[in-house]
Backbone atoms as SQL, in Angstrom:
CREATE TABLE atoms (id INTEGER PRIMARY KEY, chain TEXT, resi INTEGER, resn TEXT, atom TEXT, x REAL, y REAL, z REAL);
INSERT INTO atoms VALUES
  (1, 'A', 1, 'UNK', 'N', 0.839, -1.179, 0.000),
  (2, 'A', 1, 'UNK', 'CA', 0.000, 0.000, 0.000),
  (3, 'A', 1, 'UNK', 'C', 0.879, 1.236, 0.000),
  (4, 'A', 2, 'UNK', 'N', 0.533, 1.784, -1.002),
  (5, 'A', 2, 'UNK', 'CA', 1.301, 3.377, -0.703),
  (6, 'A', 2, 'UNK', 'C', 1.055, 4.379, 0.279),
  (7, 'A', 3, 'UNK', 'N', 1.447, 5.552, 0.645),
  (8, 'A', 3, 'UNK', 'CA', 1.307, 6.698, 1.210),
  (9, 'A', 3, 'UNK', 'C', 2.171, 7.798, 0.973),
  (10, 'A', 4, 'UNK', 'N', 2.048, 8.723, 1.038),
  (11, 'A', 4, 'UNK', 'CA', 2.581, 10.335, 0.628),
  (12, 'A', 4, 'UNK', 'C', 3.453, 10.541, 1.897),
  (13, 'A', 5, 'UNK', 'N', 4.261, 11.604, 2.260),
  (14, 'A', 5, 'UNK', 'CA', 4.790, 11.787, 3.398),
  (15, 'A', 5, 'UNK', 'C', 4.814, 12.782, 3.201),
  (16, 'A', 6, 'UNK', 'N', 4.601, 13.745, 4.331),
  (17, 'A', 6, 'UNK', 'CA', 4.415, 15.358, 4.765),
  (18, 'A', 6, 'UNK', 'C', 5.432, 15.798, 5.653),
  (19, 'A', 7, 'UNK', 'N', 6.290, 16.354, 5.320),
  (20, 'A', 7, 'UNK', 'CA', 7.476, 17.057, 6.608),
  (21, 'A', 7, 'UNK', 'C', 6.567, 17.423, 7.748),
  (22, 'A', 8, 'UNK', 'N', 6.736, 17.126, 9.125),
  (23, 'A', 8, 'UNK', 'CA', 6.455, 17.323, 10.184),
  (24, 'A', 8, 'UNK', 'C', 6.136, 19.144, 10.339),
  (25, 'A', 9, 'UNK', 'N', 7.136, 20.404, 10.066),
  (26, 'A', 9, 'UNK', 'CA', 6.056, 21.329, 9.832),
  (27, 'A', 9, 'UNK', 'C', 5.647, 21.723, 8.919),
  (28, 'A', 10, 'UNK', 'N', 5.082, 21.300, 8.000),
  (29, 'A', 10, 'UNK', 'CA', 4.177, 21.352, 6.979),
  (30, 'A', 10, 'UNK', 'C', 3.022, 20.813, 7.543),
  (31, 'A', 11, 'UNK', 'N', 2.752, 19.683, 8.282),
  (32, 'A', 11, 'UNK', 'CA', 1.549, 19.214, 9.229),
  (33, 'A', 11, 'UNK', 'C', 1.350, 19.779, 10.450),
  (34, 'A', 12, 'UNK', 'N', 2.225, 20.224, 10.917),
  (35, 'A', 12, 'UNK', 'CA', 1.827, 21.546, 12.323),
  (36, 'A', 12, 'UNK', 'C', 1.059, 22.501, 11.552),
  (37, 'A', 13, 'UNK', 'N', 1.654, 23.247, 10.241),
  (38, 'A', 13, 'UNK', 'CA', 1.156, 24.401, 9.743),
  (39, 'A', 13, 'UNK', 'C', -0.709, 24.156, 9.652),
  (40, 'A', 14, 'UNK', 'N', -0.544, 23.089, 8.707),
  (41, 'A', 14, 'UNK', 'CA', -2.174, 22.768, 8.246),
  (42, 'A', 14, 'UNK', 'C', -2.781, 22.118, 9.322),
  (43, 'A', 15, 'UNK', 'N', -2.764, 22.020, 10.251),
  (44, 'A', 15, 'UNK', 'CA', -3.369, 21.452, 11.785),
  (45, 'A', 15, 'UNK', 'C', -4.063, 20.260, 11.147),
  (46, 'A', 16, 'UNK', 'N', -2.675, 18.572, 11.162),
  (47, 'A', 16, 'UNK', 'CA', -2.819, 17.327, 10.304),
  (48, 'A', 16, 'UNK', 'C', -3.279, 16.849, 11.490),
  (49, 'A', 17, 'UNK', 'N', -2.914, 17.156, 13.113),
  (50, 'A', 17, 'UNK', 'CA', -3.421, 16.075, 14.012),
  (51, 'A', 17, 'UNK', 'C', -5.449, 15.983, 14.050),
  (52, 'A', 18, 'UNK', 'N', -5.946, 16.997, 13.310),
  (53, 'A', 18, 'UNK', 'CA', -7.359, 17.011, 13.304),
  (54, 'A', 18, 'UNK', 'C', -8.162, 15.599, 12.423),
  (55, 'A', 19, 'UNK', 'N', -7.061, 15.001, 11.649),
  (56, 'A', 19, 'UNK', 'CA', -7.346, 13.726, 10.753),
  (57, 'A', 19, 'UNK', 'C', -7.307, 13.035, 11.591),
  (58, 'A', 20, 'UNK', 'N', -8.117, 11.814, 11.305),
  (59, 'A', 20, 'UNK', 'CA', -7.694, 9.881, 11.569),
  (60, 'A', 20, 'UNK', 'C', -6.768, 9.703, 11.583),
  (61, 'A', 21, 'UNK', 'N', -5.957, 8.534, 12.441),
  (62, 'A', 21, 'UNK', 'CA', -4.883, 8.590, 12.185),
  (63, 'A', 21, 'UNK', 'C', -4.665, 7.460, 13.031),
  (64, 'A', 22, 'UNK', 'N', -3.691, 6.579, 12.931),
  (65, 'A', 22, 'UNK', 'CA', -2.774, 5.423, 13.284),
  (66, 'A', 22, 'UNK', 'C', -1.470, 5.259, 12.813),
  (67, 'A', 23, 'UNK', 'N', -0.362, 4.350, 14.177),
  (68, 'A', 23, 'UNK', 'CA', 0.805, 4.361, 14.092),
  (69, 'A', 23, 'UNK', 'C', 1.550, 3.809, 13.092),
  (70, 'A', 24, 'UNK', 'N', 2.350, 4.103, 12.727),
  (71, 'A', 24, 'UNK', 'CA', 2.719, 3.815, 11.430),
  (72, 'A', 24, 'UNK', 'C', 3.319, 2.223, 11.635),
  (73, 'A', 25, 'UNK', 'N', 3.508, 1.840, 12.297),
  (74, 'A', 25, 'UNK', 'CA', 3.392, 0.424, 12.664),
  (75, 'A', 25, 'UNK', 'C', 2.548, -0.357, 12.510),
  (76, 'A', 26, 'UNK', 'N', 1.525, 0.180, 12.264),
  (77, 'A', 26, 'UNK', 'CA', -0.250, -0.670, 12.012),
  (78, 'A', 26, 'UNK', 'C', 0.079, -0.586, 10.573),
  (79, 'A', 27, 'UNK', 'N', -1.459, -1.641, 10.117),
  (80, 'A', 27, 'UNK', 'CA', -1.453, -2.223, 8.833),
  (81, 'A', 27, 'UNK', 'C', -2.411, -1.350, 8.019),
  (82, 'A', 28, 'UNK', 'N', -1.333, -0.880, 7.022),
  (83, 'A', 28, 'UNK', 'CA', -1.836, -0.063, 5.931),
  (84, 'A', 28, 'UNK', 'C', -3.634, -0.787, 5.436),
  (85, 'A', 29, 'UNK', 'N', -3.282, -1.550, 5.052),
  (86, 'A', 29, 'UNK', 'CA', -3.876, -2.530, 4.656),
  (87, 'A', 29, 'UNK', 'C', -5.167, -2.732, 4.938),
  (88, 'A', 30, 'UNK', 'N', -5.075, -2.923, 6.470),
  (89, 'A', 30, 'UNK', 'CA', -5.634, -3.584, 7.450),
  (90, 'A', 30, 'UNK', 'C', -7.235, -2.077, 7.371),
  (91, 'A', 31, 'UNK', 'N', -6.260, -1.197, 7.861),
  (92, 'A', 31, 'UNK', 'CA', -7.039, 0.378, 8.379),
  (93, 'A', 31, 'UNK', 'C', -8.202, 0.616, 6.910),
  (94, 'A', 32, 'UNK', 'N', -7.220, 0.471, 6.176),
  (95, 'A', 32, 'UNK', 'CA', -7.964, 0.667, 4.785),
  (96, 'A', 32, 'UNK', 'C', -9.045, 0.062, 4.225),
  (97, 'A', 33, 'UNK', 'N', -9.033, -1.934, 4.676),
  (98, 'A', 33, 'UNK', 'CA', -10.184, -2.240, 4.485),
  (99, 'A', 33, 'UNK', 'C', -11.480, -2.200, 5.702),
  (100, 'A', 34, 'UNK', 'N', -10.985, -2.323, 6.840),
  (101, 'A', 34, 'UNK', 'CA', -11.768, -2.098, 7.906),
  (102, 'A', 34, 'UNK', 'C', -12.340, -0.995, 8.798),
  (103, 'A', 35, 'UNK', 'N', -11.537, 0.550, 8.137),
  (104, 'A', 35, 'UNK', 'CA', -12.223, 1.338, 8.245),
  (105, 'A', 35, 'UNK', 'C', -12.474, 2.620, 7.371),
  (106, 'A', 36, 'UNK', 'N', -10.994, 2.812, 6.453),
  (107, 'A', 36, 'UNK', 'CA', -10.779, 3.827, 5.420),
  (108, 'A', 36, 'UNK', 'C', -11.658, 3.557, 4.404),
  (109, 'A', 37, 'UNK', 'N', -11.778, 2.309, 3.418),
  (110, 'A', 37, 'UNK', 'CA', -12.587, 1.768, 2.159),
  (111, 'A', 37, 'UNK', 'C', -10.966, 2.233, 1.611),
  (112, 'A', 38, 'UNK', 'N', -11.466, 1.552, 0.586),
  (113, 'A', 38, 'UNK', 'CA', -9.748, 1.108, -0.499),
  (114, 'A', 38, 'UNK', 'C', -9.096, 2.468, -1.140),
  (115, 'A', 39, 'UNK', 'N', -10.095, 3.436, -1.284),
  (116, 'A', 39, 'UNK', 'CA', -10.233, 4.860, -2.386),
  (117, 'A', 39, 'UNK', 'C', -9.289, 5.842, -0.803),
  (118, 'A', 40, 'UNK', 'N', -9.192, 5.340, 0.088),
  (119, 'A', 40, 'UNK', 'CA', -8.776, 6.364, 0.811),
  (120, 'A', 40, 'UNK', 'C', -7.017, 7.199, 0.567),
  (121, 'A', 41, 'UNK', 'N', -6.952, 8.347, 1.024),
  (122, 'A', 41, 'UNK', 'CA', -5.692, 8.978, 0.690),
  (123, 'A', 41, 'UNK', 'C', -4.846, 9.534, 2.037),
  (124, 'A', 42, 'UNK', 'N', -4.135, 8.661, 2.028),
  (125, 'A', 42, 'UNK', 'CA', -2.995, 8.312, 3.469),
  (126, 'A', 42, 'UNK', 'C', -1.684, 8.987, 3.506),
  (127, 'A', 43, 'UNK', 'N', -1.639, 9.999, 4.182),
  (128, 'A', 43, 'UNK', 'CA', 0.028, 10.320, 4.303),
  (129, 'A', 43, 'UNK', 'C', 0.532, 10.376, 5.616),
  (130, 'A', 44, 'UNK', 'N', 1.797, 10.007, 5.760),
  (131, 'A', 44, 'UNK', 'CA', 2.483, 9.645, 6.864),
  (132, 'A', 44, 'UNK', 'C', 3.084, 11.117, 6.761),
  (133, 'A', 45, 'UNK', 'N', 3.005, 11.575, 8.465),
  (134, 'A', 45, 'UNK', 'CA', 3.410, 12.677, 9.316),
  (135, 'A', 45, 'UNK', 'C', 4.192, 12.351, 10.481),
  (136, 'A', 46, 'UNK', 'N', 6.002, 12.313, 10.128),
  (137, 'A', 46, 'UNK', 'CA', 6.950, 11.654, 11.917),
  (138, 'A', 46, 'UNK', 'C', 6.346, 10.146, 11.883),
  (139, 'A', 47, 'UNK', 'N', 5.576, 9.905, 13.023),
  (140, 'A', 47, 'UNK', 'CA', 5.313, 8.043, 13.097),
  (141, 'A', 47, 'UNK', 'C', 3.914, 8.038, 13.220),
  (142, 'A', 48, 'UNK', 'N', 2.983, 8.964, 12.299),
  (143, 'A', 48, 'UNK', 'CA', 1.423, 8.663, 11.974),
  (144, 'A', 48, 'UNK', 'C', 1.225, 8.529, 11.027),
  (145, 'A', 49, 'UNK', 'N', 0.473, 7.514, 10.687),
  (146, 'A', 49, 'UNK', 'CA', -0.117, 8.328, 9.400),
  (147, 'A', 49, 'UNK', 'C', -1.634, 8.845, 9.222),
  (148, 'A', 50, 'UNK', 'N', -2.009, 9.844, 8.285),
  (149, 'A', 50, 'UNK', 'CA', -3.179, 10.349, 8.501),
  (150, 'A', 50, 'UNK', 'C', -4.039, 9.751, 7.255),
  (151, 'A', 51, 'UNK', 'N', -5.657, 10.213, 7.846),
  (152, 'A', 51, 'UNK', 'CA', -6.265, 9.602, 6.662),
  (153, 'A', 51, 'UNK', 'C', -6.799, 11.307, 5.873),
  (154, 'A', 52, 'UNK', 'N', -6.565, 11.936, 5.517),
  (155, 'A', 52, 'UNK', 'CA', -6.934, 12.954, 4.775),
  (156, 'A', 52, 'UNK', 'C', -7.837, 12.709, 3.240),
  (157, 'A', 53, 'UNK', 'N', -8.343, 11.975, 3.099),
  (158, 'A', 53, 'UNK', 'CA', -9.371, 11.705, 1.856),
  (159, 'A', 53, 'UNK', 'C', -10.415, 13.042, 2.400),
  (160, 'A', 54, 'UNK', 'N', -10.558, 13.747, 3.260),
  (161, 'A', 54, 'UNK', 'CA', -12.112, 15.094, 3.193),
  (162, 'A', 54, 'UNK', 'C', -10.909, 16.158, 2.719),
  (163, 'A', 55, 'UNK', 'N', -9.570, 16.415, 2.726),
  (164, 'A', 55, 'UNK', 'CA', -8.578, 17.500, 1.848),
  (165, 'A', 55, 'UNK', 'C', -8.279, 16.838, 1.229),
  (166, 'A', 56, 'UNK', 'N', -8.023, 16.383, -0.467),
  (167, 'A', 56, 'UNK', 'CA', -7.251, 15.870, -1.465),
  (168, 'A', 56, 'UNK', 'C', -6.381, 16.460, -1.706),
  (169, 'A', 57, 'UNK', 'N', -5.942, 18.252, -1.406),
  (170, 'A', 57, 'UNK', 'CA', -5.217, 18.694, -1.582),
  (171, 'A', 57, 'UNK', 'C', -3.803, 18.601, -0.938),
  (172, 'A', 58, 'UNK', 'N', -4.175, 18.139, 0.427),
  (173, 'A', 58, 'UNK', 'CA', -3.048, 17.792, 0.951),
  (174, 'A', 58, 'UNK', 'C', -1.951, 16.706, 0.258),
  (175, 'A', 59, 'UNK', 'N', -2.632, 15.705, -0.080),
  (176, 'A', 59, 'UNK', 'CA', -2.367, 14.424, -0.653),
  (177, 'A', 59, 'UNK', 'C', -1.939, 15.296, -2.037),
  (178, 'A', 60, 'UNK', 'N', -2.409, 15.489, -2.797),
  (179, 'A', 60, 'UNK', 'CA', -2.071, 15.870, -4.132),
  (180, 'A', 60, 'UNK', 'C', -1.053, 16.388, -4.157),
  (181, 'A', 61, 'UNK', 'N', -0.972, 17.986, -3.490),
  (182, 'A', 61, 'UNK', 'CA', -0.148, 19.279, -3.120),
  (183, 'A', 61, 'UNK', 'C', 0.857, 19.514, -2.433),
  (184, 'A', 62, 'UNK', 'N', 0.770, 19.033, -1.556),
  (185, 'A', 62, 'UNK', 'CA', 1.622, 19.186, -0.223),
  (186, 'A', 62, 'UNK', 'C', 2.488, 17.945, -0.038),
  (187, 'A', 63, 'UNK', 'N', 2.099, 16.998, 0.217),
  (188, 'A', 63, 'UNK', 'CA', 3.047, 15.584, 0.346),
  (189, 'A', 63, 'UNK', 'C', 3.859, 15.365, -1.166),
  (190, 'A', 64, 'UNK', 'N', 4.756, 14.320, -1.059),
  (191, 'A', 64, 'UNK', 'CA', 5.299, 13.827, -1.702),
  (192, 'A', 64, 'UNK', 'C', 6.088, 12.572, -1.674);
């Protein structure tokens, strides 16, 4: 499973702790079918990752 990654302040700036979110140790996978749905858009922030699919822009724009 992929994910985007966001420099740590670039996610302070856009206030990222307001997303879903689990340790990046958990299963991409797992989150995605049991609570994200498959279409979701995930970027890892330090050791979270967020679920940001309600901003696409983040995901699109901002991560990389």
């Amino acid at each position: 499973m992929r994910t985007k990654t966001l420099y740590r302040r670039d996610g302070e700036r856009i206030g990222i702790s307001r997303f879903p979110n689990f340790h990046k140790s958990g299963s991409i996978a797992g989150m995605k079918r049991l609570y994200y749905g498959k279409n979701a858009l995930l970027v890892r922030c330090g050791s979270w990752i967020y679920n940001v699919s309600d901003e696409p822009r983040i995901y699109h724009n901002l991560a990389h």
